Short mmCIF file of C-alpha atoms and ligand atoms in Angstrom, two decimals:
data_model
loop_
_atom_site.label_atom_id
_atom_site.label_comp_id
_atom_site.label_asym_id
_atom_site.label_seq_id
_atom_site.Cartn_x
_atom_site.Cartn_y
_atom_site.Cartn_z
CA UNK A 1 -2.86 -139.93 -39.67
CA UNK A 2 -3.15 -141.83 -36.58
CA UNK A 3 -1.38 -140.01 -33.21
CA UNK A 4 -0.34 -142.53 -30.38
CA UNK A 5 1.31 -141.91 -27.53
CA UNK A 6 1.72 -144.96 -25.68
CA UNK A 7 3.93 -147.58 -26.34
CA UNK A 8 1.50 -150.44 -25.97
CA UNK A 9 -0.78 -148.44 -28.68
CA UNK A 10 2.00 -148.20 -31.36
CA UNK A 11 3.33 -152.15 -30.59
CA UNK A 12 -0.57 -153.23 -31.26
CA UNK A 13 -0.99 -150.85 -34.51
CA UNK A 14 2.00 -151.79 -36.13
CA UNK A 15 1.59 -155.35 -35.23
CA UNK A 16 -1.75 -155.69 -36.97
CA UNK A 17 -0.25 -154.19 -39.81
CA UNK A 18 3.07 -156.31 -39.89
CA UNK A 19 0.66 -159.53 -40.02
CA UNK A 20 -1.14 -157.91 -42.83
CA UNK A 21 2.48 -158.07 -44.79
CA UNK A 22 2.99 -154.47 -44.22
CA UNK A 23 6.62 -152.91 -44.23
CA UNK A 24 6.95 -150.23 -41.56
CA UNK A 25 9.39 -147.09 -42.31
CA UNK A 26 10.15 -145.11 -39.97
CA UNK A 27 11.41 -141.49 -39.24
CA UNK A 28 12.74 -140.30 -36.07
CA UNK A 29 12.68 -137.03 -34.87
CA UNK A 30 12.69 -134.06 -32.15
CA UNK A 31 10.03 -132.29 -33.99
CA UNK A 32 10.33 -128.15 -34.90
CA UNK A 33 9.47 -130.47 -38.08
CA UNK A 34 11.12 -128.21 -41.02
CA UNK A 35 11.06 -129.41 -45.30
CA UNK A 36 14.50 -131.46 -44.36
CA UNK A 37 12.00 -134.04 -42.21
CA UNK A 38 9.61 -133.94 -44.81
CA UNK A 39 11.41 -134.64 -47.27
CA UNK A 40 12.45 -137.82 -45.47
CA UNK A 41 8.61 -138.55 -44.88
CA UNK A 42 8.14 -138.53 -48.60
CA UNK A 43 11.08 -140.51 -49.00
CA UNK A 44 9.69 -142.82 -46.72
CA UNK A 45 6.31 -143.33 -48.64
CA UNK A 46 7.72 -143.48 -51.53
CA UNK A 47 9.31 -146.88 -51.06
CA UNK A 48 6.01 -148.15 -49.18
CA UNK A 49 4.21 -149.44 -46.71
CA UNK A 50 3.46 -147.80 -43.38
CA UNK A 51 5.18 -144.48 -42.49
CA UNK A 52 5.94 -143.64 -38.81
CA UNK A 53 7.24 -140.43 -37.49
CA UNK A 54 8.17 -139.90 -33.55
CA UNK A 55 8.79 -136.76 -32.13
CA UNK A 56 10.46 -136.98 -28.83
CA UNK A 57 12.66 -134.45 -27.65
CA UNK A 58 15.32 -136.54 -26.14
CA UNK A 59 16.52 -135.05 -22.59
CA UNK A 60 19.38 -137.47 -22.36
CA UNK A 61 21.43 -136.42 -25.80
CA UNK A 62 21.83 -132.83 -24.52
CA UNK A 63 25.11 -132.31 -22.95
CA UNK A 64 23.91 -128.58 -22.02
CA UNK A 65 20.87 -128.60 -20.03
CA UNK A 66 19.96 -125.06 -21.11
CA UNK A 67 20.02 -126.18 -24.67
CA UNK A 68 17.43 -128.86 -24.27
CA UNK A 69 15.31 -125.76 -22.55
CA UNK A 70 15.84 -123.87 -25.44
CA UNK A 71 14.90 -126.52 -28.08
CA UNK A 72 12.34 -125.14 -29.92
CA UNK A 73 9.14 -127.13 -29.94
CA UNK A 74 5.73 -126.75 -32.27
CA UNK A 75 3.87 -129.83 -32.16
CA UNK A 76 0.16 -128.50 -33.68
CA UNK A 77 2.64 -126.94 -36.57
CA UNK A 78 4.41 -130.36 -36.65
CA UNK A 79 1.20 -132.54 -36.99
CA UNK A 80 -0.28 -129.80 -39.84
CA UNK A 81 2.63 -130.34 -41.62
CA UNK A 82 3.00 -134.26 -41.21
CA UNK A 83 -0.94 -134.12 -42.33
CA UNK A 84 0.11 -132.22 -45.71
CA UNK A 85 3.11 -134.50 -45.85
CA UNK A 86 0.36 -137.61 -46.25
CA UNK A 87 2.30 -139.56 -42.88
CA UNK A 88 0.42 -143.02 -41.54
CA UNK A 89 1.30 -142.80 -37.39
CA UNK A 90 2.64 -140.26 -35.75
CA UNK A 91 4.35 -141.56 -32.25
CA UNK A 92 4.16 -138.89 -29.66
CA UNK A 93 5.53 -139.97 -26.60
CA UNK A 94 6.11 -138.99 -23.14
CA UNK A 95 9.81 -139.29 -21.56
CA UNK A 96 7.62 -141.87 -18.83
CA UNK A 97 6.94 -144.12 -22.32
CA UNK A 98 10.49 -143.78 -23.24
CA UNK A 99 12.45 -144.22 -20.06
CA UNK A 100 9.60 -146.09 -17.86
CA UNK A 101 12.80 -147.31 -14.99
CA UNK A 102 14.64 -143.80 -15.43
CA UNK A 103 17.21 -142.28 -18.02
CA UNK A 104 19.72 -144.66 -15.81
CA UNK A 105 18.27 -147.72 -16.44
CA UNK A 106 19.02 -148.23 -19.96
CA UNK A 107 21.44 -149.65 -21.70
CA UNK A 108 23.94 -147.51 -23.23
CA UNK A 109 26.24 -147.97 -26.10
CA UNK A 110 29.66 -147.62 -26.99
CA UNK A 111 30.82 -146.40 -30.11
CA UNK A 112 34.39 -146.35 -29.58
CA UNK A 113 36.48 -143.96 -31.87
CA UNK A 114 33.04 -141.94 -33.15
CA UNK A 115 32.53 -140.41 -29.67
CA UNK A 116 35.62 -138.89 -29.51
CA UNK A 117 36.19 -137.07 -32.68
CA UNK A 118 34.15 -133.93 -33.64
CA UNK A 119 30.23 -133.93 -32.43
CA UNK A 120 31.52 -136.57 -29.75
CA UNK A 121 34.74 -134.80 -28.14
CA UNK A 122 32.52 -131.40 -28.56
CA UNK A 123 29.17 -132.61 -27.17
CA UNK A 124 30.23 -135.22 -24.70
CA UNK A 125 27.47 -138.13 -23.81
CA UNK A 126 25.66 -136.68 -26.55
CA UNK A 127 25.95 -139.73 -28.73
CA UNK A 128 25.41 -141.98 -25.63
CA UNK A 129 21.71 -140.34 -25.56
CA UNK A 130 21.14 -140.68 -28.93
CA UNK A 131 22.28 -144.48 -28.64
CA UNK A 132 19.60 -144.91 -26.25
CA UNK A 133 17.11 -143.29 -27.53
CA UNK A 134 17.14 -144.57 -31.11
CA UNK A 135 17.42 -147.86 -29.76
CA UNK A 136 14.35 -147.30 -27.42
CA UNK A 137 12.65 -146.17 -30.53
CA UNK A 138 13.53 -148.92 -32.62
CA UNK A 139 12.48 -151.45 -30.39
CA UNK A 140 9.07 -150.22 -30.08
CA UNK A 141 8.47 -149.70 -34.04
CA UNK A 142 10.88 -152.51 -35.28
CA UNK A 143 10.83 -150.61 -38.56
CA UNK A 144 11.90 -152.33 -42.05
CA UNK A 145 13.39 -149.37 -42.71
CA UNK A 146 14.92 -146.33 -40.80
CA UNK A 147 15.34 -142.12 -42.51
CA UNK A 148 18.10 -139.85 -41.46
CA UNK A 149 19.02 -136.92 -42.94
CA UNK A 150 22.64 -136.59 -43.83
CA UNK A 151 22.90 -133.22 -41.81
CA UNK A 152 23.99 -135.26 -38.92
CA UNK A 153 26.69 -136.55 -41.08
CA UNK A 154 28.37 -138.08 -37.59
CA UNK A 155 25.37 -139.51 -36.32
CA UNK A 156 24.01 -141.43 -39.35
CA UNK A 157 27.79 -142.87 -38.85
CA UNK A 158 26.47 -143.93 -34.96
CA UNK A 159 23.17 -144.98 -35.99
CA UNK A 160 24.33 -147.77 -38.35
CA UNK A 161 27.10 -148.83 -35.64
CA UNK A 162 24.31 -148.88 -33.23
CA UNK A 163 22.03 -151.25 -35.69
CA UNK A 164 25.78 -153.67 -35.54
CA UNK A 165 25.96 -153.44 -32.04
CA UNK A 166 22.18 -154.60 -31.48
CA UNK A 167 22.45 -157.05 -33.83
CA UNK A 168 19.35 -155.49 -36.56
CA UNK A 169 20.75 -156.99 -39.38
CA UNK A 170 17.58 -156.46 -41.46
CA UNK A 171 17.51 -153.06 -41.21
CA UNK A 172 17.82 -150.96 -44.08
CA UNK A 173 19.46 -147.48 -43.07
CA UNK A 174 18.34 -144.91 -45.99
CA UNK A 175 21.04 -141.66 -45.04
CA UNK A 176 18.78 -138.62 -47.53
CA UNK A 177 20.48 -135.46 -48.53
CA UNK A 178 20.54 -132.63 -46.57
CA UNK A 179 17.76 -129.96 -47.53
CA UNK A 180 19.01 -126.71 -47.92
CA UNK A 181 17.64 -123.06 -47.95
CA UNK A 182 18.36 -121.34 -51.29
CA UNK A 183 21.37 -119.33 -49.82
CA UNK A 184 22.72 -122.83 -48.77
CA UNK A 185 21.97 -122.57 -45.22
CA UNK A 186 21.36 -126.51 -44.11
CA UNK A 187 17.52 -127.08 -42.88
CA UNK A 188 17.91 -127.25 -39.18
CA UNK A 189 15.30 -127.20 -36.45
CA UNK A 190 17.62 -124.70 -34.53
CA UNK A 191 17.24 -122.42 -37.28
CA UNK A 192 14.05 -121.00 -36.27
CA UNK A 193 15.62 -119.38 -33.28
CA UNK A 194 18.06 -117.34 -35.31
CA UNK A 195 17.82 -113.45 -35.01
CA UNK A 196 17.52 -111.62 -38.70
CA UNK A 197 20.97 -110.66 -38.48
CA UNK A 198 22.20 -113.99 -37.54
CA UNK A 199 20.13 -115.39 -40.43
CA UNK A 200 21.67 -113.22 -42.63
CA UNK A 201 25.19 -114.52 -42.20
CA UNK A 202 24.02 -118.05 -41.36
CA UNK A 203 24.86 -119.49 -45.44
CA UNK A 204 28.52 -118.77 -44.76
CA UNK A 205 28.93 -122.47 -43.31
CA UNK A 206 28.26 -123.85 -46.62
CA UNK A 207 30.06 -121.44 -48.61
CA UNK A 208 32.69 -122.33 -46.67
CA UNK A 209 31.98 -125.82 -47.09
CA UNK A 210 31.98 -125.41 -50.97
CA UNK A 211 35.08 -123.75 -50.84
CA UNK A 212 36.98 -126.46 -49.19
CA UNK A 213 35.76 -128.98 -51.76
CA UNK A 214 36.28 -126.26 -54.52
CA UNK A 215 39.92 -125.55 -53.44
CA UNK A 216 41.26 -129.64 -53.18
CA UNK A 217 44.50 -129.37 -55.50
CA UNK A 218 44.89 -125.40 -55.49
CA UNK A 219 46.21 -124.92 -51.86
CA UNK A 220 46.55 -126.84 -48.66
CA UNK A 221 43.43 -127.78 -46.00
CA UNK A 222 45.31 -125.70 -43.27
CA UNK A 223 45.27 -122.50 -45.76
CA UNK A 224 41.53 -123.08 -46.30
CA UNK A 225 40.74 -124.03 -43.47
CA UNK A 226 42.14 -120.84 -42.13
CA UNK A 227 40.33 -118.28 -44.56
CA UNK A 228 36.79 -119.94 -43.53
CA UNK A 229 37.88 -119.27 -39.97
CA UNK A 230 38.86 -116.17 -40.61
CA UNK A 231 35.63 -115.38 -42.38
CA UNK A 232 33.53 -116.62 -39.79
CA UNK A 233 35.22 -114.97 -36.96
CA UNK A 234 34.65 -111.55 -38.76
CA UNK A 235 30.42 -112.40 -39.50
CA UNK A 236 30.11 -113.35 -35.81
CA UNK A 237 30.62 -116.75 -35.80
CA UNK A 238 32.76 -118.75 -33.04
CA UNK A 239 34.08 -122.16 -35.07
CA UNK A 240 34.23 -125.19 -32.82
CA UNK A 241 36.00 -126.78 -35.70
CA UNK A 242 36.58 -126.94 -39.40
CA UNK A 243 37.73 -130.18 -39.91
CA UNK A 244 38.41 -132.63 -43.41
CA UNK A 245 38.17 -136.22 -42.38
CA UNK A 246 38.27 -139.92 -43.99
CA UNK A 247 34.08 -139.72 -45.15
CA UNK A 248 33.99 -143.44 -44.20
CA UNK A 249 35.85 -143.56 -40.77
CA UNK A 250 35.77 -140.31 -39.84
CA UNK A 251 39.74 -140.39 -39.20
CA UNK A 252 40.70 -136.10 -39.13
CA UNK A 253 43.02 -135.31 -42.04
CA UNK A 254 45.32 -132.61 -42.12
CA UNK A 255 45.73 -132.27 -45.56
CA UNK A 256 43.09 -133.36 -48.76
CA UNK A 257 44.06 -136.87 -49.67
CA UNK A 258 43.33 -137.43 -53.78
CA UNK A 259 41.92 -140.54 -54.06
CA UNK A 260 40.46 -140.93 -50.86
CA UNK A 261 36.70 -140.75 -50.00
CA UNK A 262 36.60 -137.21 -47.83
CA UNK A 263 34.44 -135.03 -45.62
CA UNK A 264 34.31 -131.57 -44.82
CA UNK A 265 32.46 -130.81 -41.05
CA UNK A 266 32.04 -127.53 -39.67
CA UNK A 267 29.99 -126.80 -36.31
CA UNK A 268 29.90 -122.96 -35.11
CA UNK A 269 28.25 -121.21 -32.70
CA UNK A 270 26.30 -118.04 -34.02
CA UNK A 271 24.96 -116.08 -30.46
CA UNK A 272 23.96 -119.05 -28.32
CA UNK A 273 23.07 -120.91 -31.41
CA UNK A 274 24.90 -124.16 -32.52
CA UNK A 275 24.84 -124.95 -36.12
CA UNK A 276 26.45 -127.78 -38.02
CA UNK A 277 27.13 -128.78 -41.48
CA UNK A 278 29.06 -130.92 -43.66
CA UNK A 279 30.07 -131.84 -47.42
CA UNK A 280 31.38 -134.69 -49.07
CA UNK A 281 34.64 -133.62 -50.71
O1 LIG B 301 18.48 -136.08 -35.22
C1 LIG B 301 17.61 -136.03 -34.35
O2 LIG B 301 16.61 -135.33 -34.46
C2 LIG B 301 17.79 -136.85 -33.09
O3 LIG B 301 19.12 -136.93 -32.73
C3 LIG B 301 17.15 -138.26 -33.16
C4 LIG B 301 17.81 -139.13 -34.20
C5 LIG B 301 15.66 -138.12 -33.46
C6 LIG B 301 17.30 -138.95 -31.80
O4 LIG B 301 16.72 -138.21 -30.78
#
């Protein structure tokens, strides 16, 4: 695997192999790499070519400064596993490399009704960072083809509005499934900083998940929706929201809608820890 961490490195290694007739795929990342990235590494080189990976913990998508402290970060852990994983480049940059004028100085993108519903009336400017810095990202690698994990059900929605808005029509956007641990716990890099109790409670988002789909037809989303917070409350958890929406627009419904393509989206906070989740209903 070949580590850069300079822009002008990465542009002149992926150029050479572009003119060769190389495809590049790429996977973006924070690192605290976990088997949900990996999984999208494999994915990667299983369709082909050249597989990048960045990790670059992004100061300007965290809303809470003390949260982007707290971010846990492993990089010699991260570059073992990308080595196992069998990834091409890793791209390992500096915030200087990202932002070379300042955070201020780059563009920023709006995406209209997506930044005000759920992860975007929750974490505000969060998507805003995470406009800039994919597109940052993707500029440098111009990748074929771009991996997200469908744990950030929201974002993989702002991603691909972000590819319309910068006009990358060529861009294939491959959304993966999310990995989960066997108690159903999604595969989060915040997981790591759970306690053993926390841990212990921490699958409850996805049973309650399952039992929103499993309930459509037997009782109303507000009665469900109720129990899980219910449930929650009384294993520790604080429920930002618990929410059913249109899976395609994201519009919030009150009640299941047969027929319709739906989503169920939970965030929580366990302790100081923020954990989100979803299911397609
Ligand atoms: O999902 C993440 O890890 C980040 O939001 C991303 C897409 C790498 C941008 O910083």
């Amino acid at each position: 695997m070949v580590i850069l961490k300079r822009v002008n490195d990465i542009e002149e290694y992926l150029n050479l192999k572009r003119v060769k007739g190389n495809q590049i795929g790429f996977v973006p990342t924070m690192g605290a790499l976990h088997s949900g990235h990996i999984s999208l590494v494999e994915r990667c080189k299983a369709d082909g070519g050249v597989s990048v990976c960045s990790i670059f913990v992004n100061p300007t998508q965290f809303n809470d400064k003390s949260d982007l402290e707290k971010y846990p970060r492993s990089v010699e852990g991260d570059i073992e596993l990308l080595l196992q994983a069998g990834c091409d480049v890793l791209f390992l940059p500096d915030v200087s490399d990202i932002y070379p004028d300042g955070e201020a100085a780059m563009p920023s993108w709006d995406f209209g009704y997506l930044e005000t519903v759920l992860e975007g009336a929750t974490r505000p400017g969060h998507f805003r960072g995470v406009g800039q810095v994919v597109a940052r990202l993707l500029q440098v690698v111009q990748p074929d083809r771009l991996y997200l994990g469908s744990k950030d059900y929201q974002q993989c929605m702002v991603i691909k509005k972000l590819a319309e808005l910068t006009g990358m029509k060529e861009l294939r956007v491959v959304i993966c499934p999310t990995q989960r641990e066997p108690d159903g716990l999604a595969m989060s890099s915040r997981n790591r900083r759970l306690s053993e109790g926390q841990r212990s409670v921490a699958g409850l988002i996805y049973q309650c998940l399952v039992s929103i789909q499993a309930k459509q037809g037997s009782a109303p989303f507000a009665v469900v929706q109720k129990e899980c917070d219910d449930l929650m409350r009384a294993k520790g958890f604080v429920p930002e929201y618990i929410a059913l929406a249109h899976a395609d627009t994201l519009e919030l419904l009150e009640d299941y809608k047969p027929g319709t393509p739906m989503v169920a989206l939970i965030a929580a906070k366990i302790g100081e820890i923020r954990l989100i989740d979803n299911l397609v209903v």
